[in-house]
Amino acid sequence: MSLAFDLHRWTRDWTPACPYERLQPLRGVAVLLPDGVQVALFRLADDSLRAVGNIDPIGRAAVLSRGIVGDRGGFPVVQSPLKKQAFSLLDGRCLDADGVRVPVFATRVGIDGTVFVANTPDVRFGRRPEPVVK
């Protein structure tokens, strides 16, 4: 049995960001995806990676990668440098304003240490959901 690996689909779903060791803990970097979407990529204190949309939906500027990383109630958050709202790095919801959220992007680290960010929030657990046929 052989597994068919579609390299074109994989490269369409993931964007290389930078080498893992270049990411500083608790500091964010902005990553530009092929379709022009900006993502804020963070290396947390436990060396895990999180990525959310870089656009602050309240301040309407691409600044979340420059936000303060910490935790609230034991959950990782980034606090916008503009109006200081905290956004969960787990699910993207704003903890200070109901109904406001940022998209969450999957991350992975390649064998060579390159960090990859999913090109859309739809890519989860390394796979894009199959289209629903009606």
Backbone as a ProteinNet text record, in pm:
[ID]
protein_1_A
[PRIMARY]
MSLAFDLHRWTRDWTPACPYERLQPLRGVAVLLPDGVQVALFRLADDSLRAVGNIDPIGRAAVLSRGIVGDRGGFPVVQSPLKKQAFSLLDGRCLDADGVRVPVFATRVGIDGTVFVANTPDVRFGRRPEPVVK
[TERTIARY]
84.2	0	88.3	61.2	137.9	45.9	98.3	21.9	56.4	-44.2	-21.9	-8.5	103.8	127.2	125.1	35.5	20.5	97.4	222.4	307	246.8	182.8	123	13.6	-69.9	-175.6	-114.7	-10.2	51.9	110.7	181.5	240.7	134.2	18.5	-91.7	-155.2	-148.7	-212.3	-122.7	9.5	102.3	203.9	239.3	339.7	456.3	579.6	694.5	712.5	730.6	743.4	888.7	955.1	1092.5	1144	1273.8	1324.6	1273.6	1241.5	1187.1	1278.8	1409.3	1501.7	1512.9	1462.8	1465.5	1349.3	1250.8	1137.9	1175.1	1155.9	1184.9	1060.3	1076.6	959.2	888	755.4	666.2	676.9	731	736.7	668.4	599.8	530.2	602.6	573.2	620.3	501.7	502.1	396.5	439	344.8	367.8	265.7	313	224.7	196.3	70	29.8	15.2	13.8	9.2	-110.1	-223.1	-340.1	-345	-237	-229.2	-277.3	-325.9	-370.5	-248	-256.2	-147.3	-180.8	-79.5	-94.7	9.3	-30.6	61.9	102.7	231.1	285.1	359.1	329.9	388.6	451.6	567.3	627.9	602.2	530.3	492.2	604.2	586.3	688.5	716	615.7	635.7	687.8	731.9	786.9	683.7	554.7	452.3	430.8	368.8	343.8	194.7	159.5	21	20.8	-85.8	-98.5	-243.1	-261.2	-393.5	-383.1	-496.8	-496.2	-428.9	-353.9	-276.6	-358.3	-474.7	-557.2	-639.1	-622	-702	-840.8	-945.6	-1078	-1138.9	-1088.6	-1142.1	-1064.2	-931.3	-848.4	-828.9	-864.9	-858.3	-720	-620.6	-482.9	-411.4	-308.1	-230.9	-123.5	-164.3	-73	-65.1	-144.4	-145.6	-10.8	69.9	202.3	293	259.2	336.8	273	170.4	99.4	176	124.9	184.1	126.7	213.9	172.2	174.6	69.7	62.2	-46.4	-106.7	-218.7	-324.7	-444.1	-555.5	-632.7	-634.1	-701.4	-634.4	-505.7	-433.2	-436	-502.2	-510.2	-424.5	-349.5	-261.8	-342	-298.4	-364.6	-259.1	-302.6	-222.8	-308.2	-246.3	-317.4	-279.9	-381.2	-357.8	-284.3	-183.2	-113	-195.3	-306.3	-385.5	-482.3	-579.9	-684	-683.8	-581.9	-553.1	-652.5	-732.5	-819.3	-735	-774	-702.7	-775.7	-698.2	-752	-691.6	-777	-731.3	-649.1	-534.4	-452.7	-500.4	-598.2	-652.9	-770.3	-863.7	-981.4	-1008.7	-927	-938	-1039.9	-1117.7	-1221.6	-1160.5	-1226.1	-1184.2	-1241.5	-1157	-1202.1	-1262.6	-1251.6	-1300.6	-1418.8	-1458.7	-1571.5	-1646.2	-1771.6	-1851.7	-1869.2	-1860	-1884.4	-1770.4	-1658.2	-1544	-1440.2	-1383.6	-1280.4	-1186.7	-1072.5	-976.3	-962.7	-930.3	-914.2	-790.6	-798.3	-687.8	-633.2	-500.7	-434.6	-352.1	-352.2	-271.7	-124.1	-36.5	108.1	168.2	283.8	359.6	506.6	591.5	735.9	784.6	857.7	910.5	1031.1	1076	1190.2	1315	1330.1	1448.6	1434.4	1322.3	1301.9	1228.5	1183.6	1108.1	966.4	920.6	784.1	693	582.6	482.4	353.1	283.5	153	52.3	-64.3	-169.6	-214.4	-243.4	-283.2	-425.3	-507.1	-642.9	-673.8	-769.5	-809.1	-878.8	-916.4	-986.2	-895.6	-765.3	-673.1	-655.3	-698.9	-690	-626.9	-541.6	-473.5	-402.3	-351.8	-274.3	-356	-489.5	-571.9	-679	-708.1	-817.6	-943.6	-1053.8	-1175.7	-1219.6	-1268.1	-1317.8	-1447.9	-1466.6	-1591	-1712.3	-1819.9	-1942.8	-2016.8	-2049.1	-2121	-2267.6	-2352.8	-2496.6	-2567.5
-117.7	0	123.5	213.5	337.3	454.8	550.5	670.8	776.5	831.1	936.2	1068.7	1135.6	1264.4	1371.6	1464.8	1572.1	1694.9	1710.1	1820.3	1954.2	1962	2088.7	2132.7	2038.9	2074.2	2117.1	2049.1	2082.5	2223.2	2256.9	2390.3	2497	2459.1	2553.6	2583	2488	2502.7	2563.8	2566.3	2611.2	2709.6	2809.1	2909	2900.3	2889.2	2891.2	3031.3	3039.6	3169.4	3202.5	3119.2	3145.2	3022.3	3015.2	2905.1	2921.1	2810.4	2812.1	2884.7	2860.9	2919.7	3072.2	3130.5	3276.6	3344.2	3265.4	3321.5	3336.8	3456.2	3480.8	3451.7	3385.1	3358.3	3487.6	3481.2	3591.2	3714.3	3697.7	3805.3	3757.4	3845.9	3809.6	3857	3791.3	3834.8	3830.3	3918.1	3920	3833.8	3755.9	3669.1	3706.8	3729	3762.5	3635.5	3599.4	3480.9	3514.7	3413.3	3440.5	3523.7	3514.4	3591.9	3731.6	3772.6	3905.8	3916.6	3808	3808.2	3813.2	3892.1	3899.8	3815.7	3743.5	3657.6	3698.8	3698.6	3724.4	3588.7	3558.3	3429.9	3450.8	3365.4	3379.5	3249	3261.7	3150.2	3177.9	3088.4	3109.5	3065	3089.6	3057.3	2907.3	2824.3	2678.8	2626.8	2717.7	2689	2638.4	2647.3	2613.6	2733.8	2709.8	2814.6	2841.2	2967.1	3007.8	3114.3	3115.1	3215	3261.3	3392.3	3452.8	3561.5	3608	3718.5	3840.4	3912.3	4025.5	4154.4	4157.5	4278.6	4285	4392.3	4416.4	4461.8	4382.9	4419.2	4542.4	4583.2	4701.3	4826	4818.4	4931.6	4940.7	4835	4828.7	4858.7	4795.8	4810.1	4676.7	4655.2	4530.8	4540.6	4518.7	4542.1	4428.3	4322.7	4220.4	4149.9	4144.4	4081.8	4160.9	4286.6	4370.8	4379.5	4299.7	4302.8	4233.6	4251.4	4191	4051.3	3952.5	3813.5	3778.4	3713.5	3671	3567.4	3564.6	3473.9	3541.1	3494.8	3542.1	3417.2	3393.6	3274.7	3146.6	3150.5	3031.4	3005.1	3091	3073.7	3178.8	3140.5	3237.1	3342.3	3467.8	3579.4	3673.4	3753.8	3866.7	3990.6	4094	4218	4319.9	4373.2	4469.5	4591.9	4640	4760	4888.4	4880.6	5001.6	5032.5	4946.1	4973.9	4873.1	4789.1	4698.5	4584.3	4549.7	4433.9	4307.2	4205.6	4077.7	3980.4	3910.7	3811.1	3675.9	3574.7	3439.9	3385.1	3327.4	3263.9	3122.4	3073.7	2939.8	2941.3	3034.8	3036	3171.6	3274	3402.3	3498.5	3458.4	3548.4	3660.6	3774	3888.6	3871.2	3879.2	3860	3986.7	4096.9	4224.5	4281.4	4218	4265.3	4144.3	4132.2	4018.6	4019.6	3902.6	3887.7	3928.6	3969.5	4010.7	3899.1	3867	3763.2	3783.9	3718.2	3715.9	3570.9	3547.4	3410.2	3345.5	3215	3136.6	3048.2	3045.7	2968.5	2856.8	2742.4	2629	2656.1	2596	2605.7	2466.9	2454.1	2329.3	2360.6	2270.5	2286.4	2171.9	2205.9	2105.5	2033.9	1930.7	1850.9	1936.8	2034.7	2121.2	2238.1	2245.3	2352.7	2473.6	2467.6	2578.2	2579.2	2695.5	2710.6	2740.4	2668.2	2688.1	2736.2	2824	2873.9	2834.4	2787.1	2750.3	2873.3	2855.3	2968.1	3016.2	2933.6	2974.6	2918.9	2979	2922.7	2787.7	2751.1	2624.4	2502.9	2521.6	2408.6	2378.2	2261.7	2220.4	2083.1	2065.3	1938.4	1890.3	1985.4	1952.6	1919.9	1928.7	1892.9	1997.5	2015.5	2102.1	2015.2	2064.2	1982.5	1954.4	1834.2	1796.5	1872	1915.3	1987.1	1896.1	1953.1	1877.4	1869.5	1746.7	1725.5	1705.5	1786.6	1776.6	1708.9
0	0	0	-88.4	-93.6	-65.9	3.5	32.7	-71.3	-133	-232.1	-158.4	-177	-112.8	-219.5	-205.6	-302.8	-253.6	-300.2	-257.1	-295.9	-412.6	-455.5	-358.4	-315.9	-220.7	-88.1	-42.6	85.5	79.5	-27.3	-36.9	-56.9	-110.6	-124.2	11.9	103.3	234	340.9	322.1	426	370	452	415.1	512.2	461.8	552.5	610	742.2	808.1	838.6	917.3	959.4	1032.8	1058.9	1142.7	1286.7	1349.7	1485.5	1583.1	1573.3	1671.2	1659.3	1550.3	1536.9	1609	1650.7	1724.4	1871	1925.3	2065.9	2148.7	2263.3	2347.4	2387.2	2381.3	2420.5	2331.1	2212.1	2112.2	1985.7	1920.8	1798.7	1674.2	1563.5	1432.2	1336.7	1240.2	1139.6	1021.4	970.1	855.2	748.5	626.9	515.8	436.6	426.2	352.2	203.8	116.1	-28.5	-73.7	-4.3	-46.9	15.4	83.7	141.4	284.9	342.1	482	573.2	679	775.8	897.8	946.9	1063.1	1166.6	1292.7	1403.7	1460.4	1455.4	1500.6	1631.7	1730.6	1863.1	1909.1	1974.3	2046.7	2194.8	2260.1	2399.1	2493.2	2622.2	2722.4	2729.3	2696.6	2697.8	2563.8	2476.2	2343.3	2242.4	2275.2	2176.9	2084.8	1972.1	1873.3	1861.8	1843.7	1821.3	1713.2	1631.8	1526.1	1517.4	1512	1495.9	1389.6	1341.5	1247.1	1307.5	1228.9	1278.8	1288.7	1226.2	1226	1354.9	1430.8	1550.2	1502.5	1528.2	1475.1	1541.6	1656	1723.4	1682.2	1687.5	1646	1496.1	1423	1276.2	1220.7	1281.8	1234.2	1250.6	1171	1174.9	1283.3	1409.1	1520.7	1622	1607.6	1712.3	1728.2	1623.2	1635.6	1729.4	1755.1	1846.9	1985.4	2007.1	2133.5	2246.2	2366.6	2485.6	2502.6	2512.6	2528.4	2676.2	2720.7	2859.9	2875.8	2994.3	3012.4	3097.4	3078.7	3159.7	3201.4	3331.3	3381.8	3336.8	3310.3	3267.4	3117.9	3040.5	2895.9	2827	2722.1	2654.8	2579	2593	2525.5	2469.1	2373.5	2326.7	2347.8	2402.8	2430.2	2323.6	2258.9	2152.1	2204.4	2130.7	2174.1	2155.1	2081.8	2057.2	2170.1	2187.2	2287.1	2401	2404.8	2516.8	2535.9	2435	2447.6	2437.4	2513.6	2512	2420	2334.1	2242.7	2278.3	2288.6	2320.3	2203.8	2235.2	2131.4	2102.5	2177.7	2155	2057.6	2077.6	1991.1	1924.9	1952	1884.8	1940.8	2041.3	2092.5	2175.6	2171.3	2251.5	2390.7	2491.9	2629.3	2687.9	2617.4	2668.7	2590.7	2482	2401.8	2345.7	2378.9	2333.3	2181.5	2123.1	1980.5	1889.3	1943.9	1862	1866.3	1750.3	1746.5	1628.5	1637.3	1527.2	1481.5	1354.7	1308.3	1369.9	1390.4	1445.1	1333.5	1319.3	1214.6	1276.6	1211.2	1257.3	1226.9	1306.8	1285	1290.4	1232.3	1241.8	1218.9	1265.9	1249.3	1162.3	1056.3	965.7	1025	958.3	1002.9	1017	927.8	931.3	1028.7	1103.1	1199.7	1145.3	1020.3	962.1	1017.4	1058.6	1108.1	989.5	981.6	876.6	939.7	867.8	909.8	803	846.7	752.1	674.6	546.7	462.7	488.8	552.4	589.2	727.6	796.5	925.6	910.9	786.6	763.3	779.3	764.5	775.6	923.7	964.7	1104	1112.2	1207.7	1230.8	1104.6	1027.1	908.8	786.5	794.9	680.6	654.7	527.9	486.6	483.4	538	534.7	391.5	371.8	239.2	210.1	85.1	52.1	69.7	116.1	136	2.6	-37.8	-163.2	-130.2	-194.4	-168.6	-281.7
[MASK]
++++++++++++++++++++++++++++++++++++++++++++++++++++++++++++++++++++++++++++++++++++++++++++++++++++++++++++++++++++++++++++++++++++++

